[in-house]
Coordinates of C-alpha atoms in Angstrom, one line a residue:
X251 CA 67.7 25.9 96.9
X252 CA 64.8 23.5 97.1
X253 CA 64.9 23.5 100.9
X254 CA 65.2 27.3 101.1
X255 CA 62.3 27.7 98.7
X256 CA 60.1 25.4 100.8
X257 CA 60.8 27.5 103.9
X258 CA 59.2 30.4 102.0
X259 CA 55.9 28.6 101.9
X260 CA 54.5 28.3 105.4
X261 CA 53.9 26.4 107.5
X262 CA 57.5 25.2 107.3
X263 CA 58.0 21.8 108.9
X264 CA 60.8 20.6 111.1
X265 CA 62.1 18.3 108.4
X266 CA 62.4 21.2 105.9
X267 CA 64.3 23.2 108.5
X268 CA 66.5 20.2 109.3
X269 CA 67.3 19.7 105.6
X270 CA 68.2 23.3 105.2
X271 CA 70.5 23.2 108.2
X272 CA 72.2 20.0 106.9
X273 CA 72.7 21.5 103.5
X274 CA 74.2 24.6 105.0
X275 CA 76.4 22.5 107.3
X276 CA 77.9 20.9 104.2
X277 CA 79.0 24.3 102.7
X278 CA 78.5 27.1 105.2
X279 CA 78.7 26.3 109.0
X280 CA 78.0 29.8 110.1
X281 CA 74.8 29.9 108.0
X282 CA 73.8 26.5 109.4
X283 CA 74.1 27.9 112.9
X284 CA 71.9 30.9 112.0
X285 CA 69.3 28.6 110.5
X286 CA 69.4 26.3 113.5
X287 CA 68.5 29.3 115.8
X288 CA 65.7 30.3 113.4
X289 CA 64.5 26.7 113.1
X290 CA 64.1 26.0 116.8
X291 CA 62.3 29.3 117.2
X292 CA 59.9 28.4 114.4
X293 CA 59.4 24.7 115.2
X294 CA 60.7 24.2 118.7
X295 CA 59.3 20.7 119.1
X296 CA 61.1 19.3 116.1
X297 CA 63.6 16.6 117.1
X298 CA 65.1 16.7 113.6
X299 CA 66.1 20.3 114.0
X300 CA 67.6 19.7 117.5
X301 CA 69.6 16.7 116.1
X302 CA 71.1 19.0 113.4
X303 CA 72.0 21.4 116.1
X304 CA 73.8 18.7 118.0
X305 CA 75.7 17.8 114.9
X306 CA 76.8 21.4 114.6
X307 CA 78.0 21.4 118.2
X308 CA 79.9 18.2 117.7
X309 CA 81.8 19.4 114.6
X310 CA 85.4 19.6 115.8
X311 CA 86.5 22.0 113.1
X312 CA 83.9 24.6 114.1
X313 CA 84.3 27.4 116.6
X314 CA 80.9 26.3 117.9
X315 CA 82.2 22.9 119.2
X316 CA 80.4 22.4 122.5
X317 CA 79.6 19.0 124.0
X318 CA 77.4 20.4 126.7
X319 CA 75.1 22.0 124.2
X320 CA 75.3 18.9 122.0
X321 CA 73.9 16.8 124.9
X322 CA 71.2 19.3 125.6
X323 CA 70.1 19.3 121.9
X324 CA 70.1 15.5 121.6
X325 CA 68.1 15.0 124.8
X326 CA 65.5 17.4 123.3
X327 CA 65.7 15.6 120.0
X328 CA 65.1 12.1 121.5
X329 CA 62.3 13.4 123.8
X330 CA 60.5 15.3 121.1
X331 CA 60.8 13.0 118.1
X332 CA 61.8 9.5 119.3
X333 CA 60.9 8.0 115.9
X334 CA 63.9 9.8 114.3
X335 CA 66.7 7.2 114.5
X336 CA 69.6 9.6 113.8
X337 CA 69.3 11.2 117.2
X338 CA 70.0 7.8 119.0
X339 CA 73.1 7.2 116.8
X340 CA 74.4 10.7 117.3
X341 CA 74.0 10.2 121.1
X342 CA 76.4 7.3 120.8
X343 CA 78.9 9.6 119.2
X344 CA 78.4 12.1 121.9
X345 CA 78.9 9.5 124.6
X346 CA 82.2 8.6 123.0
X347 CA 83.3 12.2 122.7
X348 CA 82.3 12.8 126.4
X349 CA 84.5 9.9 127.4
X350 CA 87.4 11.3 125.4
X351 CA 86.9 14.8 126.8
X352 CA 86.8 13.5 130.4
X353 CA 90.1 11.7 129.8
X354 CA 91.8 14.7 128.1
X355 CA 90.7 17.2 130.8
X356 CA 92.0 14.9 133.6
X357 CA 95.4 14.1 131.9
X358 CA 98.3 15.3 134.1
X359 CA 99.9 17.3 131.2
X360 CA 96.6 19.1 130.6
X361 CA 96.0 19.8 134.3
X362 CA 99.5 21.2 134.5
X363 CA 98.9 23.4 131.4
X364 CA 95.6 24.6 132.8
X365 CA 97.4 25.5 136.1
X366 CA 100.2 27.3 134.3
X367 CA 97.8 29.3 132.1
X368 CA 95.8 30.3 135.2
X369 CA 98.9 31.4 137.1
X370 CA 100.1 33.5 134.1
X371 CA 96.8 35.4 133.9
X372 CA 95.4 33.5 131.0
X373 CA 98.4 33.3 128.7
X374 CA 97.5 32.0 125.3
X375 CA 98.7 28.5 124.5
X376 CA 101.3 28.3 121.9
X377 CA 101.0 25.9 118.9
X378 CA 104.0 23.9 120.0
X379 CA 102.4 23.4 123.4
X380 CA 99.2 22.2 121.9
X381 CA 101.1 19.7 119.7
X382 CA 102.9 18.4 122.9
X383 CA 99.5 17.9 124.6
X384 CA 98.2 16.0 121.6
X385 CA 101.1 13.7 121.7
X386 CA 100.9 13.3 125.5
X387 CA 97.2 12.3 125.4
X388 CA 97.2 10.2 122.2
X389 CA 97.8 6.7 123.7
X390 CA 95.2 7.2 126.4
X391 CA 92.7 8.4 123.9
X392 CA 93.2 5.1 121.9
X393 CA 92.5 3.2 125.1
X394 CA 89.3 5.1 125.6
X395 CA 88.2 4.2 122.1
X396 CA 88.9 0.5 122.8
X397 CA 87.0 0.6 126.1
X398 CA 84.0 2.3 124.4
X399 CA 83.6 -0.5 121.9
X400 CA 84.0 -3.2 124.5
X401 CA 81.3 -1.7 126.7
X402 CA 78.8 -2.1 123.9
X403 CA 78.7 -5.8 124.7
X404 CA 77.7 -5.1 128.4
X405 CA 73.9 -4.8 128.5
X406 CA 73.5 -4.0 132.2
X407 CA 74.8 -1.0 133.9
X408 CA 76.3 0.7 130.9
X409 CA 75.6 4.2 129.5
X410 CA 73.9 2.5 126.6
X411 CA 71.3 0.4 128.4
X412 CA 68.9 3.2 129.1
X413 CA 69.4 4.6 125.6
X414 CA 68.8 1.2 124.1
X415 CA 65.6 0.7 126.0
X416 CA 64.2 4.1 124.9
X417 CA 65.2 3.4 121.3
X418 CA 63.7 -0.1 121.4
X419 CA 60.4 1.3 122.7
X420 CA 60.4 4.2 120.1
X421 CA 61.0 1.9 117.1
X422 CA 62.6 4.6 114.9
X423 CA 61.4 4.4 111.3
X424 CA 63.3 7.1 109.5
X425 CA 66.6 9.0 109.4
X426 CA 69.4 9.1 106.9
X427 CA 72.1 7.9 109.3
X428 CA 69.8 5.4 110.8
X429 CA 69.3 3.6 107.5
X430 CA 72.9 4.0 106.6
X431 CA 73.9 1.9 109.6
X432 CA 70.8 -0.4 109.9
X433 CA 70.1 -3.7 108.2
X434 CA 66.6 -5.0 107.9
X435 CA 66.6 -7.8 110.5
X436 CA 68.9 -6.1 113.1
X437 CA 67.9 -5.4 116.6
X438 CA 68.6 -2.1 118.3
X439 CA 71.6 -3.7 120.0
X440 CA 73.1 -4.9 116.7
X441 CA 72.6 -1.4 115.3
X442 CA 74.3 0.2 118.3
X443 CA 77.2 -2.3 118.2
X444 CA 77.7 -1.6 114.5
X445 CA 77.6 2.1 115.0
X446 CA 80.1 1.9 117.9
X447 CA 82.4 -0.2 115.7
X448 CA 82.2 2.4 112.8
X449 CA 82.7 5.3 115.2
X450 CA 85.8 3.8 116.8
X451 CA 87.3 2.8 113.4
X452 CA 86.7 6.2 111.8
X453 CA 87.6 8.2 114.8
X454 CA 90.9 6.4 115.2
X455 CA 91.8 6.5 111.5
X456 CA 90.6 10.0 110.6
X457 CA 89.5 12.5 113.2
X458 CA 90.8 11.7 116.6
X459 CA 93.4 14.5 116.6
X460 CA 90.8 17.0 115.4
X461 CA 88.4 16.1 118.2
X462 CA 91.1 16.2 120.9
X463 CA 92.4 19.5 119.5
X464 CA 88.9 21.0 119.8
X465 CA 88.6 19.7 123.4
X466 CA 92.0 21.1 124.3
X467 CA 91.1 24.4 122.6
X468 CA 87.9 24.8 124.7
X469 CA 89.7 23.7 127.9
X470 CA 92.7 25.9 127.6
X471 CA 91.3 28.9 125.8
X472 CA 92.8 28.4 122.4
X473 CA 90.7 29.9 119.6
X474 CA 88.7 27.2 117.8
X475 CA 88.2 26.8 114.1
X476 CA 87.1 29.5 111.7
X477 CA 84.3 27.5 110.2
X478 CA 85.9 27.7 106.8
X479 CA 87.4 24.2 107.2
X480 CA 84.5 22.8 109.2
X481 CA 82.8 20.8 106.5
X482 CA 83.0 17.0 106.4
X483 CA 81.9 16.4 110.0
X484 CA 78.1 16.8 109.6
X485 CA 77.3 13.1 110.4
X486 CA 78.7 10.7 113.0
X487 CA 80.0 8.6 110.1
X488 CA 82.7 10.2 108.1
X489 CA 82.0 8.1 104.9
X490 CA 78.4 9.3 104.9
X491 CA 79.6 12.9 105.4
X492 CA 82.0 12.6 102.5
X493 CA 79.3 11.1 100.3
X494 CA 77.5 14.4 100.1
X495 CA 80.6 16.0 98.7
X496 CA 81.4 13.1 96.3
X497 CA 78.6 10.7 95.5
X498 CA 80.9 9.0 93.1
X499 CA 82.9 7.6 96.0
X500 CA 80.0 5.3 96.9
X501 CA 79.0 2.0 95.4
X502 CA 75.5 1.4 94.0
X503 CA 74.0 0.1 97.2
X504 CA 75.4 2.9 99.2
X505 CA 74.1 5.5 96.8
X506 CA 70.6 3.9 97.1
X507 CA 70.8 4.1 100.9
X508 CA 71.6 7.8 100.7
X509 CA 69.0 8.6 98.1
X510 CA 66.1 6.5 99.3
X511 CA 66.9 5.4 102.9
X512 CA 64.4 2.7 102.6
X513 CA 64.3 -0.6 104.5
X514 CA 63.1 -2.5 101.4
X515 CA 66.6 -2.1 100.0
X516 CA 67.9 -4.6 102.4
X517 CA 65.3 -7.3 102.1

């Protein structure tokens, strides 16, 4: 309500629009998408708004799941507002999801299903067939997660080297996710490595099947989620997402990070 009230008093800033989109993403994904469209039309040069748009596109339980649009949004976010640290960490999540999607699309079982669907004139995939594909791709997806984390230790020639260089130059100084992951004395590489570790652990434990289901749905024409069950994925870190629904699940230090997001807390 506070964010929506602030939007009524122009000029509305990118941060206010981003806060509105985030709050809506927690409770009403369809409304969040509408406010994202409004926000980028009102403040098109706000990296915070574009980052929230990317989060919407990376929500695997939403019918708006789209990694191509997520990359476009994050590239805008980093270019327009490089001081906003969340965009860099969400880009790491996107890189991981793109790796998973590349593997899933190229898996022999998925290629065969795509061919069969094309030959039958676009026959809808049955739920049992989707479950079979999830089982068929599961082991390979776990390998992709392991490779992603290992590559974070390779400075040269990785997908992360250029991103790390841009982030180091930008010296981000705000962002809720940024300060959730960051510790005061850490370098950008340490922040990235920790984010990668958290991403792999949480994806493997909680959301891998949801992400792969969303990828298969887009690839094979299965209807995506209805947005009603799409909450809980609005950050790259599941524990931070769940904190907005249950602050009591956090310890005192974690609550302070969420409320204040200040580096002084870690000194």
